[in-house]
PDB file of C-alpha atoms in Angstrom:
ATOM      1  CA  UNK A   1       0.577 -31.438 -83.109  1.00  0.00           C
ATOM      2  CA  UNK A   2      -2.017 -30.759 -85.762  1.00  0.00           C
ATOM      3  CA  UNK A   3      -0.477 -34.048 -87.701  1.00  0.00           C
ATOM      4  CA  UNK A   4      -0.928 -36.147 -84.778  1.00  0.00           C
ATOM      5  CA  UNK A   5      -4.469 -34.802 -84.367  1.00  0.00           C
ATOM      6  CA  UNK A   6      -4.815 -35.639 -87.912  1.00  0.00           C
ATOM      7  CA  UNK A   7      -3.581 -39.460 -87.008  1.00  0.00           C
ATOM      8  CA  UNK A   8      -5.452 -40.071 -84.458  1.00  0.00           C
ATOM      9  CA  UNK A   9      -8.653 -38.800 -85.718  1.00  0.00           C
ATOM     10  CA  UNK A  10      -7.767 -41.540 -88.768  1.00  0.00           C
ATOM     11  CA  UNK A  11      -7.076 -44.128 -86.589  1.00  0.00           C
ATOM     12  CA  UNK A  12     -10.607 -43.664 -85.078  1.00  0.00           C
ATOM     13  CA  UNK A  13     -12.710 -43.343 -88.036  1.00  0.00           C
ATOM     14  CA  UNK A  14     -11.109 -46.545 -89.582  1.00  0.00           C
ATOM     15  CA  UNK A  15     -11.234 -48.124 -86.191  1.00  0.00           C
ATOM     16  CA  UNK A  16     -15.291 -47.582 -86.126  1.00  0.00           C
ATOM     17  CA  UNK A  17     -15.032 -48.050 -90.009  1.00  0.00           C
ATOM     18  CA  UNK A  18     -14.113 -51.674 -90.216  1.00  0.00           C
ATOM     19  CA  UNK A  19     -16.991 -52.460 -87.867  1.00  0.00           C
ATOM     20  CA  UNK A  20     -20.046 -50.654 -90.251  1.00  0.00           C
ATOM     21  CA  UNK A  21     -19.389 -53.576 -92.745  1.00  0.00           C
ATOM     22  CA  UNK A  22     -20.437 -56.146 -90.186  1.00  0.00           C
ATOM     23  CA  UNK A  23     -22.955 -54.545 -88.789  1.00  0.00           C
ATOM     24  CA  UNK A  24     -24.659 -54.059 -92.021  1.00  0.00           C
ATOM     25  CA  UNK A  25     -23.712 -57.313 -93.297  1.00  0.00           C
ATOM     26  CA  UNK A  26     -25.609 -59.081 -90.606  1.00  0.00           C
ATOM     27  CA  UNK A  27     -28.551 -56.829 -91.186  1.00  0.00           C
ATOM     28  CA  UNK A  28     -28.837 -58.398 -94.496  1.00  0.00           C
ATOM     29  CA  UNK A  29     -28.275 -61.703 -93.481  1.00  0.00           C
ATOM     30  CA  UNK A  30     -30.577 -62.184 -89.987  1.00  0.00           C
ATOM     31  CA  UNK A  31     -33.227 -60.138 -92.051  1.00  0.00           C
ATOM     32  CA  UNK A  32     -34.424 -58.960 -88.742  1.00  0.00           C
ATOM     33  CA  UNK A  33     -34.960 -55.948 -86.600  1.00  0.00           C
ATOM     34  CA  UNK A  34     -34.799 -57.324 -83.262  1.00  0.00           C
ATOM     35  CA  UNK A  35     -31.498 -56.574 -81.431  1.00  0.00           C
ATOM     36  CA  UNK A  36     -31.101 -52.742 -83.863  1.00  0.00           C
ATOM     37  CA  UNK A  37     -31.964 -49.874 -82.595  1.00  0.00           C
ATOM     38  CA  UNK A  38     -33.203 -46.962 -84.980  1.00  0.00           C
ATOM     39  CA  UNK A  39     -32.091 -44.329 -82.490  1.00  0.00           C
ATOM     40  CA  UNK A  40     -28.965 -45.448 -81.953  1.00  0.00           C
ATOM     41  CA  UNK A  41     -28.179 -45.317 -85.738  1.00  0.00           C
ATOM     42  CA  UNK A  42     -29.767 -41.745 -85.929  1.00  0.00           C
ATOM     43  CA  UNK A  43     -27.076 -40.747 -83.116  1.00  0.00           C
ATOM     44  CA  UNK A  44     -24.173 -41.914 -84.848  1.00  0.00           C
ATOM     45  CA  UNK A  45     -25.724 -40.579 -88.301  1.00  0.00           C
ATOM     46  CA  UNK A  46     -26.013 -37.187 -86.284  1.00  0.00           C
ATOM     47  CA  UNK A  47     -22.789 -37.689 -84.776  1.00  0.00           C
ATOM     48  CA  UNK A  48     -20.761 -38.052 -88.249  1.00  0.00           C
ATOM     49  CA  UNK A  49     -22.487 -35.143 -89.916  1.00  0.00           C
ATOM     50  CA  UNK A  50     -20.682 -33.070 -87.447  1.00  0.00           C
ATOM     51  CA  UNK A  51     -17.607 -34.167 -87.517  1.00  0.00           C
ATOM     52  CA  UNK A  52     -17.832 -33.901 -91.621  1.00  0.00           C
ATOM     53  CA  UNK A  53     -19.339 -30.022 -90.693  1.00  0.00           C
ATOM     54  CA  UNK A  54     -15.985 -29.539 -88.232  1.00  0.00           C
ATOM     55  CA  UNK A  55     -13.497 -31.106 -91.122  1.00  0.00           C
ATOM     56  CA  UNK A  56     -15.320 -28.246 -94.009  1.00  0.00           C
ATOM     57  CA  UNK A  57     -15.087 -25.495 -90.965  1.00  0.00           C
ATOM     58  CA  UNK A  58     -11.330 -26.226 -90.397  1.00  0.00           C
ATOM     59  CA  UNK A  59     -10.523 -26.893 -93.700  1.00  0.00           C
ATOM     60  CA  UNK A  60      -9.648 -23.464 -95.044  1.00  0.00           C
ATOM     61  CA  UNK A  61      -7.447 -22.530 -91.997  1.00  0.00           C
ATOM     62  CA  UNK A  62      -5.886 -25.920 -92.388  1.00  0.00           C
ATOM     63  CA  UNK A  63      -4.855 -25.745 -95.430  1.00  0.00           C
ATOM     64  CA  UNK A  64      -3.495 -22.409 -95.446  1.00  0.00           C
ATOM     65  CA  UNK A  65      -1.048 -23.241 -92.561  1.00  0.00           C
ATOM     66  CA  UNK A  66      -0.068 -26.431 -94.289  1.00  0.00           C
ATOM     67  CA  UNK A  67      -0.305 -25.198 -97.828  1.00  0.00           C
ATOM     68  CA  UNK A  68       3.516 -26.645 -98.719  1.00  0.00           C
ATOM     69  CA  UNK A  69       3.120 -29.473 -96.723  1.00  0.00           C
ATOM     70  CA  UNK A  70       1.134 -32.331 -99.075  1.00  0.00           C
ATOM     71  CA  UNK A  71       1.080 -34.873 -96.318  1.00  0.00           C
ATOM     72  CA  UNK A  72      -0.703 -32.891 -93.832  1.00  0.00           C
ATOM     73  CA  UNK A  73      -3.185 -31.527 -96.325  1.00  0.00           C
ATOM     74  CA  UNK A  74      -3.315 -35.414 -97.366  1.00  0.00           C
ATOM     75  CA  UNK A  75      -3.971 -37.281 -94.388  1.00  0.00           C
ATOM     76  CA  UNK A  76      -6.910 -34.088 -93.556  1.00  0.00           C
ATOM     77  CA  UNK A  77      -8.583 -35.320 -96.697  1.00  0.00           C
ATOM     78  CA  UNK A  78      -8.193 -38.778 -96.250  1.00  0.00           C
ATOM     79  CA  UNK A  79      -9.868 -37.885 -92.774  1.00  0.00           C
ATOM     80  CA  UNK A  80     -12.606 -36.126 -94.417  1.00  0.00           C
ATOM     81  CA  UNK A  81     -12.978 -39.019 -96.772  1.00  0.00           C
ATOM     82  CA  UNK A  82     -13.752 -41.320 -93.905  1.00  0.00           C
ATOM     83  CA  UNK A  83     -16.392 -39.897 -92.476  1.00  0.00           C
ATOM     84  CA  UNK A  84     -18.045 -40.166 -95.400  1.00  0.00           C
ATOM     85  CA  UNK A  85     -17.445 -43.976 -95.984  1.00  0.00           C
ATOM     86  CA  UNK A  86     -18.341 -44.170 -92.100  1.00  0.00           C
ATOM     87  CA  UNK A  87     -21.520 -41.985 -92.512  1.00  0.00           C
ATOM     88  CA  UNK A  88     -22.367 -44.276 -95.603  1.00  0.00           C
ATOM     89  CA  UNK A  89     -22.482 -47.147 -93.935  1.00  0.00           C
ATOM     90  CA  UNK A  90     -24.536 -46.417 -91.235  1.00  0.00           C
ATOM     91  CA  UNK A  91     -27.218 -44.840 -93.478  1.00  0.00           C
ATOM     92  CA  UNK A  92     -27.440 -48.102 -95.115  1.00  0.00           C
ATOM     93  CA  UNK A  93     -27.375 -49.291 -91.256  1.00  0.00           C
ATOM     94  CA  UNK A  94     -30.423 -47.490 -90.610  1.00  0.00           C
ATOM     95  CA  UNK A  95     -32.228 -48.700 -93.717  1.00  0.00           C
ATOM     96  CA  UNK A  96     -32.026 -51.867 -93.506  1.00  0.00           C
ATOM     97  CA  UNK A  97     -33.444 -51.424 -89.839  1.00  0.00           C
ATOM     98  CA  UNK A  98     -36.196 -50.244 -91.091  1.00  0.00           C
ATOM     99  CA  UNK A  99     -36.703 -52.817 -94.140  1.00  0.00           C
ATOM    100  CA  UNK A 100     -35.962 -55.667 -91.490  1.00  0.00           C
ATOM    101  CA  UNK A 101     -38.481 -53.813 -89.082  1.00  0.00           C
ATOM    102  CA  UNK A 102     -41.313 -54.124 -92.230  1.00  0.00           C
ATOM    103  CA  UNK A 103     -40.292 -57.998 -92.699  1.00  0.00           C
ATOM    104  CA  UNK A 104     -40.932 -58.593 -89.211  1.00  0.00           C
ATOM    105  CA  UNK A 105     -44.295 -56.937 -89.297  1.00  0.00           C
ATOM    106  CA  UNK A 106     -44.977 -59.079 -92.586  1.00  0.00           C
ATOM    107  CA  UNK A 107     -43.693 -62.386 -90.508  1.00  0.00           C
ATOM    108  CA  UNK A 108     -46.334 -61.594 -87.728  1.00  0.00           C
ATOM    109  CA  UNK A 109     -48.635 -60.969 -90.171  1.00  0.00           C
ATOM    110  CA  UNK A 110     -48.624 -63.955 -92.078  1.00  0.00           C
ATOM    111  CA  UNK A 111     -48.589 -65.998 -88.439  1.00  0.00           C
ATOM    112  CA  UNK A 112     -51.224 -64.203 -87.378  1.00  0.00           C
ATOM    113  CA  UNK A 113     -53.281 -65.150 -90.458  1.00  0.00           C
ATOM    114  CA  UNK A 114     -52.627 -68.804 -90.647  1.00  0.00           C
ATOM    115  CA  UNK A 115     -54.296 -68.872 -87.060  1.00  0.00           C
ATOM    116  CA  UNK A 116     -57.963 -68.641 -86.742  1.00  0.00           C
ATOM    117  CA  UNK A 117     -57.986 -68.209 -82.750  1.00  0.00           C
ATOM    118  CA  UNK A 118     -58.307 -64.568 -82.248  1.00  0.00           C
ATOM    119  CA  UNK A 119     -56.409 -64.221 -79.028  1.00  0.00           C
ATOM    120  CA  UNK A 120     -53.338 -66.369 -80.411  1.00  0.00           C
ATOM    121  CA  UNK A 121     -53.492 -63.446 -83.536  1.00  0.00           C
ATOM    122  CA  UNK A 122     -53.456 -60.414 -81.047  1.00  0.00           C
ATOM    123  CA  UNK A 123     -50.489 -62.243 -78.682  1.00  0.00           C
ATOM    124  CA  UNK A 124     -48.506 -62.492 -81.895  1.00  0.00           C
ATOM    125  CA  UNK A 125     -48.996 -59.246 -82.472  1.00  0.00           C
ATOM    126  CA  UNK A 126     -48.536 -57.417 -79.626  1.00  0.00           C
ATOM    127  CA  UNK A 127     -45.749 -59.303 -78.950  1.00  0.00           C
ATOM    128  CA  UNK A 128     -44.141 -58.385 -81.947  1.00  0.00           C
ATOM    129  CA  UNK A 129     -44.849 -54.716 -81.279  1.00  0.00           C
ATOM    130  CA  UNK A 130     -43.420 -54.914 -78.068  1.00  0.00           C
ATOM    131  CA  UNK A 131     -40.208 -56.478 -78.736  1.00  0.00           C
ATOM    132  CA  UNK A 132     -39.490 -53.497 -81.504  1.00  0.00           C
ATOM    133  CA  UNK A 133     -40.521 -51.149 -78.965  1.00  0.00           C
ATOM    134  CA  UNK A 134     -38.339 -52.670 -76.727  1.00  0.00           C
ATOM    135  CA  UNK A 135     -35.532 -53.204 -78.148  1.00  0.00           C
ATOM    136  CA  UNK A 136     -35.493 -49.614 -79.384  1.00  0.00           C
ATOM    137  CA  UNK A 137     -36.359 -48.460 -75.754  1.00  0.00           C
ATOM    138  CA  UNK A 138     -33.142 -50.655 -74.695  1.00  0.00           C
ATOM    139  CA  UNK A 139     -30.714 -49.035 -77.182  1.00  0.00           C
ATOM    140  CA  UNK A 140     -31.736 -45.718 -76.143  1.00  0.00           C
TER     141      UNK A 140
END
């Protein structure tokens, strides 16, 4: 039963694993913010830091019981290993929130300063403000 644990815990991590790439990917590309959510990032960041600290506090007893077994003890590293590549690619997730976040300040700001009316310049940038704040509010 602990094999098929194993498995299935695998099947997951890759399953969530192949989407990361994307996700990031388009980060770079739309060089935006809008539509990310910092806190949702945080969560899964959270999230995968303790399934990593379950893997280290059922590694020893694992290993042990399966000590002649090399499969077993394999496919619980290769789990281990996962989280890590998942937990990588959401940190970079989360950065490049944050660097899109700073080019859509920079955007607004730039719009804002190639208008002289004053109340177009403060519509720009509230509205800016607010869709970050929304969005983030949305994903929460």
């Amino acid at each position: 039963m602990d094999l098929l644990a194993e498995i299935l815990e695998i099947a997951m991590l890759v399953c969530f694993g192949c989407s990361w790439p994307i996700s990031v990917y388009k980060s770079i590309k739309i060089r935006t913010s809008v539509g990310k959510s910092a806190v949702f990032n945080i969560l899964l960041i959270v999230g995968y830091v303790a399934g990593i600290v379950s893997k280290f506090l059922k590694m020893e007893p694992f290993m042990l019981a399966n000590a002649e077994n090399g499969l077993k003890k394999g496919i619980f590293i290769f789990a281990l290993i996962m989280y890590f590549v998942n937990l990588a690619m959401i940190t970079a997730n989360l950065v490049l929130y944050y660097l899109n976040k700073n080019l859509d300040m920079k955007k607004a700001a730039e719009l804002a300063n190639t208008n002289n009316n004053a109340e177009v310049v403060e519509n720009i940038t509230e509205e800016v403000t607010y869709q970050n704040n929304d969005n983030d509010n949305q994903n929460n």
